[in-house]
Amino acid sequence: MALEIKVLDYGDIELESSFLVLGRNCGRTARVYTYGFLILGGQYPVVVDTGFRDNAIMEILGMRGLQFHEQMIENQLARHGVKPGDVRYICHTHLHIDHAGKDDHFPMNTTVVVNRREMECSVSGLMHPQYPKPDIMHLIERLHTPNALQFEDLELSGPVELIPGVVLEAANAHTEGSMNVHVETAEGRATICGDVIYDIQNQIVDPFHQISLNEPQVTGNHSGSKRAEKAAIKKLLNGSKFLLPVHDKPAKVENGRIVGRLDMAVPGPISQTVPQRNWFPV
């Protein structure tokens, strides 16, 4: 079944630049997108990630939230003729502050799907305060409500098909419980990859301070090893036609290389072609 992904614009975040790409522009402020995703074409709409709760909550990380009325999740869904009550599943790439902040805008008969390891991490204190109390407390309410929460154990089970054409797989990067969401589109596999990738240009196309061939740069925000994060990025490049990170525009991939950038829908038109001088032989 060929599905389509619509990009939902939840607003921007201002943060310290080296948070995005390790060691890059330390001490300087960068402004990044915060996206969610709406999967259409199946029996029910599916949402991936719900953004940050409000602008004020980002201050606990020393960041600035820039979300306006048109970027509220209800308004973003309405652009595609969808209401919160129409959504069958919310899938979370992970549960950080800018990914799970509006689950409480959805009814309890919308099932939130989380990798169980990520729920464990959210209450471990290891990345506190990136898992804020109101977001996690809402998930605890769902835990005690029939059918409101669904756990997967992707590290043990391997990939799981949620609905026809949507497959969940452990990311093995960024957080201990992060997952990728693979979507089968008319033009090939598209992968919503959360924060395994923050900045496609400076991590992959022209990787900052990397001199080895085919060596991506890691982010400045991960709970595991740099080796695991590099491997996770390489796996994405070799397994998907499109990559959709939460904080950057989608990218098109051919033969393991980024060849173009898209805008607010996948599949969709190429908005920027990556020059072939950035390519190296595989």
Coordinates of C-alpha atoms in Angstrom, one line a residue:
M1 CA 0.0 0.0 0.0
A2 CA 1.5 3.4 -1.1
L3 CA 1.2 5.9 1.7
E4 CA 2.0 9.6 1.8
I5 CA 3.6 11.7 4.6
K6 CA 2.6 15.3 5.3
V7 CA 5.1 17.4 7.3
L8 CA 3.5 19.2 10.3
D9 CA 5.1 22.5 11.3
Y10 CA 5.1 22.8 15.1
G11 CA 7.2 25.9 15.3
D12 CA 10.9 26.6 15.8
I13 CA 13.4 26.3 18.7
E14 CA 16.4 28.5 19.3
L15 CA 19.3 26.6 21.0
E16 CA 23.1 26.4 21.2
S17 CA 24.5 25.4 17.8
S18 CA 26.8 22.6 19.0
F19 CA 23.8 20.8 20.4
L20 CA 22.9 19.9 16.7
V21 CA 26.4 19.1 15.3
L22 CA 29.1 18.1 17.7
G23 CA 31.6 21.0 18.2
R24 CA 30.1 23.2 15.5
N25 CA 29.7 26.9 16.3
C26 CA 30.0 26.5 20.0
G27 CA 28.4 29.3 21.9
R28 CA 26.3 30.5 19.0
T29 CA 22.6 30.4 18.8
A30 CA 20.9 28.4 16.0
R31 CA 17.2 28.3 15.0
V32 CA 15.7 25.0 13.9
Y33 CA 12.4 23.6 12.8
T34 CA 10.3 21.3 14.9
Y35 CA 8.3 18.9 12.7
G36 CA 5.8 16.2 13.2
F37 CA 4.4 13.9 10.5
L38 CA 1.0 12.8 9.4
I39 CA 0.8 9.5 7.5
L40 CA -2.2 9.3 5.1
G41 CA -3.5 6.7 2.7
G42 CA -4.1 3.9 5.1
Q43 CA -7.3 3.0 6.9
Y44 CA -6.7 5.6 9.6
P45 CA -4.4 8.7 9.9
V46 CA -1.2 8.1 11.9
V47 CA 0.8 10.9 13.6
V48 CA 4.5 10.7 14.4
D49 CA 5.6 13.0 17.2
T50 CA 3.6 15.9 18.7
G51 CA 6.1 18.7 19.3
F52 CA 6.7 20.7 22.5
R53 CA 4.0 21.5 25.0
D54 CA 4.3 25.3 24.9
N55 CA 7.0 28.0 24.4
A56 CA 7.7 28.3 28.2
I57 CA 8.6 24.7 28.7
M58 CA 11.7 25.0 26.5
E59 CA 13.2 27.4 29.0
I60 CA 14.0 24.5 31.3
L61 CA 16.7 23.5 28.8
G62 CA 17.9 27.1 28.3
M63 CA 16.2 27.1 24.9
R64 CA 13.5 29.4 23.3
G65 CA 10.3 28.0 21.9
L66 CA 8.8 29.9 19.0
Q67 CA 5.3 28.4 18.4
F68 CA 2.4 30.5 17.2
H69 CA -1.3 29.9 16.7
E70 CA -1.1 28.5 13.2
Q71 CA 1.4 25.9 14.4
M72 CA -0.8 24.4 17.1
I73 CA -1.2 20.7 16.4
E74 CA -5.0 21.0 15.8
N75 CA -4.4 23.7 13.1
Q76 CA -1.7 21.7 11.4
L77 CA -3.9 18.6 11.2
A78 CA -6.8 20.7 10.0
R79 CA -4.8 21.7 6.9
H80 CA -5.1 18.1 5.8
G81 CA -8.8 17.6 6.8
V82 CA -7.9 15.7 10.0
K83 CA -9.1 16.2 13.6
P84 CA -7.3 14.8 16.6
G85 CA -10.1 12.3 17.1
D86 CA -9.5 10.9 13.6
V87 CA -6.0 9.8 14.5
R88 CA -5.7 6.1 15.3
Y89 CA -2.1 6.0 16.4
I90 CA 0.5 8.4 17.6
C91 CA 4.0 7.0 17.2
H92 CA 7.0 8.5 19.1
T93 CA 10.5 8.4 17.7
H94 CA 11.4 9.1 21.3
L95 CA 9.9 11.1 24.3
H96 CA 12.1 14.1 24.6
I97 CA 10.6 17.5 25.4
D98 CA 10.1 18.5 21.8
H99 CA 8.5 15.3 20.6
A100 CA 5.8 14.2 23.0
G101 CA 4.4 17.5 24.3
K102 CA 0.9 17.4 22.9
D103 CA -0.3 13.9 23.4
D104 CA -2.9 15.2 25.8
H105 CA -4.6 17.0 22.9
F106 CA -5.7 13.6 21.6
P107 CA -8.5 11.4 23.1
M108 CA -7.7 8.3 25.0
N109 CA -8.9 6.1 22.2
T110 CA -6.0 7.3 20.1
T111 CA -3.3 4.8 21.0
V112 CA 0.2 6.2 21.7
V113 CA 2.9 3.8 20.5
V114 CA 6.3 3.8 22.3
N115 CA 9.3 1.6 22.4
R116 CA 9.2 0.3 26.0
R117 CA 12.9 1.0 26.5
E118 CA 12.2 4.7 25.8
M119 CA 9.5 4.8 28.5
E120 CA 12.1 3.3 30.9
C121 CA 14.6 5.9 29.9
S122 CA 12.1 8.7 30.4
V123 CA 11.9 8.0 34.2
S124 CA 15.5 7.0 34.7
G125 CA 16.8 10.5 35.3
L126 CA 19.6 9.9 32.8
M127 CA 18.6 12.7 30.5
H128 CA 16.7 14.9 32.9
P129 CA 15.1 17.4 32.2
Q130 CA 14.8 16.5 28.6
Y131 CA 11.8 14.3 29.7
P132 CA 9.6 16.9 31.4
K133 CA 7.1 15.9 34.1
P134 CA 3.8 16.9 32.5
D135 CA 4.5 14.9 29.3
I136 CA 5.6 11.8 31.2
M137 CA 2.7 12.1 33.7
H138 CA 0.3 12.1 30.8
L139 CA 1.8 8.9 29.5
I140 CA 1.4 7.4 33.0
E141 CA -2.3 8.2 32.8
R142 CA -2.4 6.4 29.4
L143 CA -0.6 3.5 31.0
H144 CA -3.6 3.0 33.3
T145 CA -6.2 3.6 30.6
P146 CA -7.2 0.5 28.5
N147 CA -5.8 0.6 25.0
A148 CA -4.4 4.2 25.3
L149 CA -0.8 3.1 25.2
Q150 CA 1.0 0.4 23.2
F151 CA 4.5 -0.8 24.0
E152 CA 6.9 -2.4 21.6
D153 CA 10.2 -4.2 22.4
L154 CA 12.0 -3.5 19.2
E155 CA 15.5 -4.4 20.4
L156 CA 14.3 -7.9 21.0
S157 CA 11.5 -8.4 18.5
G158 CA 13.1 -6.7 15.5
P159 CA 11.0 -4.6 13.2
V160 CA 7.2 -4.6 13.8
E161 CA 4.5 -3.7 11.3
L162 CA 2.0 -1.3 12.9
I163 CA -0.3 -1.1 10.0
P164 CA 0.2 -2.1 6.4
G165 CA 3.0 0.0 5.0
V166 CA 4.2 1.4 8.4
V167 CA 7.1 -0.5 10.1
L168 CA 8.7 0.4 13.5
E169 CA 12.4 -0.4 14.1
A170 CA 14.8 0.3 16.9
A171 CA 17.1 3.2 15.9
N172 CA 19.9 2.3 18.3
A173 CA 21.0 5.9 18.5
H174 CA 20.2 9.3 20.1
T175 CA 18.3 7.8 23.1
E176 CA 18.4 4.2 24.3
G177 CA 14.8 3.7 23.2
S178 CA 14.6 5.7 20.0
M179 CA 12.8 4.1 17.0
N180 CA 12.6 4.8 13.3
V181 CA 9.2 4.8 11.5
H182 CA 9.5 3.3 8.0
V183 CA 6.7 4.3 5.5
E184 CA 6.2 2.6 2.1
T185 CA 5.4 5.4 -0.4
A186 CA 4.8 5.2 -4.1
E187 CA 8.4 6.2 -4.7
G188 CA 10.0 3.9 -2.1
R189 CA 10.7 3.7 1.6
A190 CA 10.6 6.9 3.6
T191 CA 12.0 6.9 7.1
I192 CA 11.0 9.2 9.9
C193 CA 14.2 9.2 11.9
G194 CA 13.6 11.5 14.8
D195 CA 16.8 13.0 16.2
V196 CA 19.2 10.4 14.9
I197 CA 20.0 13.1 12.4
Y198 CA 19.6 16.8 13.2
D199 CA 21.4 18.6 10.4
I200 CA 21.7 16.9 7.0
Q201 CA 24.1 19.4 5.4
N202 CA 26.6 19.5 8.3
Q203 CA 26.4 15.9 9.4
I204 CA 26.2 14.1 6.0
V205 CA 26.5 16.2 2.9
D206 CA 29.5 18.2 4.1
P207 CA 30.2 16.6 7.5
F208 CA 31.8 19.0 10.0
H209 CA 35.5 18.1 10.9
Q210 CA 35.4 14.7 9.2
I211 CA 38.1 13.8 6.8
S212 CA 37.4 10.1 6.2
L213 CA 35.3 9.1 3.3
N214 CA 31.7 8.4 4.0
E215 CA 32.0 9.4 7.6
P216 CA 29.0 11.3 9.1
Q217 CA 29.4 13.7 12.0
V218 CA 27.4 13.0 15.2
T219 CA 25.1 15.3 17.0
G220 CA 25.9 17.0 20.3
N221 CA 23.1 15.3 22.1
H222 CA 23.1 11.5 22.4
S223 CA 23.0 9.1 25.3
G224 CA 24.9 6.3 23.6
S225 CA 28.2 6.0 21.8
K226 CA 29.5 8.0 18.8
R227 CA 30.1 4.7 17.0
A228 CA 26.5 3.7 17.4
E229 CA 25.2 7.0 16.2
K230 CA 27.5 7.0 13.1
A231 CA 26.4 3.4 12.3
A232 CA 22.7 4.4 12.7
I233 CA 23.1 7.2 10.2
K234 CA 24.9 5.0 7.7
K235 CA 22.1 2.4 8.0
L236 CA 19.5 5.0 7.2
L237 CA 21.4 6.1 4.1
N238 CA 21.6 2.6 2.9
G239 CA 18.1 1.6 3.6
S240 CA 15.7 4.4 2.7
K241 CA 14.8 6.5 -0.3
F242 CA 13.8 9.4 1.8
L243 CA 14.9 10.6 5.3
L244 CA 12.7 12.8 7.5
P245 CA 14.4 14.2 10.6
V246 CA 12.4 16.2 13.0
H247 CA 14.6 19.4 12.9
D248 CA 15.5 19.6 9.2
K249 CA 13.9 19.4 5.8
P250 CA 13.4 15.9 4.3
A251 CA 16.1 14.5 2.0
K252 CA 16.1 12.2 -1.0
V253 CA 18.7 9.5 -1.1
E254 CA 20.2 7.6 -4.0
N255 CA 23.0 5.0 -3.7
G256 CA 23.6 6.0 -0.1
R257 CA 24.0 9.7 -1.0
I258 CA 21.8 12.7 -0.3
V259 CA 20.8 14.0 -3.8
G260 CA 18.1 16.5 -3.0
R261 CA 15.9 18.2 -0.4
L262 CA 12.1 18.2 -0.2
D263 CA 9.7 20.5 1.5
M264 CA 6.4 19.6 3.3
A265 CA 5.3 16.3 1.7
V266 CA 7.0 13.0 0.9
P267 CA 6.9 12.0 -1.9
G268 CA 7.0 15.5 -3.2
P269 CA 8.9 17.8 -5.5
I270 CA 12.6 18.4 -5.0
S271 CA 13.1 21.9 -3.6
Q272 CA 16.9 21.8 -3.6
T273 CA 19.3 19.6 -5.6
V274 CA 22.5 18.7 -3.8
P275 CA 25.4 19.3 -6.3
Q276 CA 27.2 16.2 -7.5
R277 CA 30.5 17.7 -6.4
N278 CA 29.5 16.6 -2.9
W279 CA 29.3 13.0 -4.0
F280 CA 32.0 10.4 -3.6
P281 CA 32.1 7.0 -5.2
V282 CA 30.5 4.3 -3.2

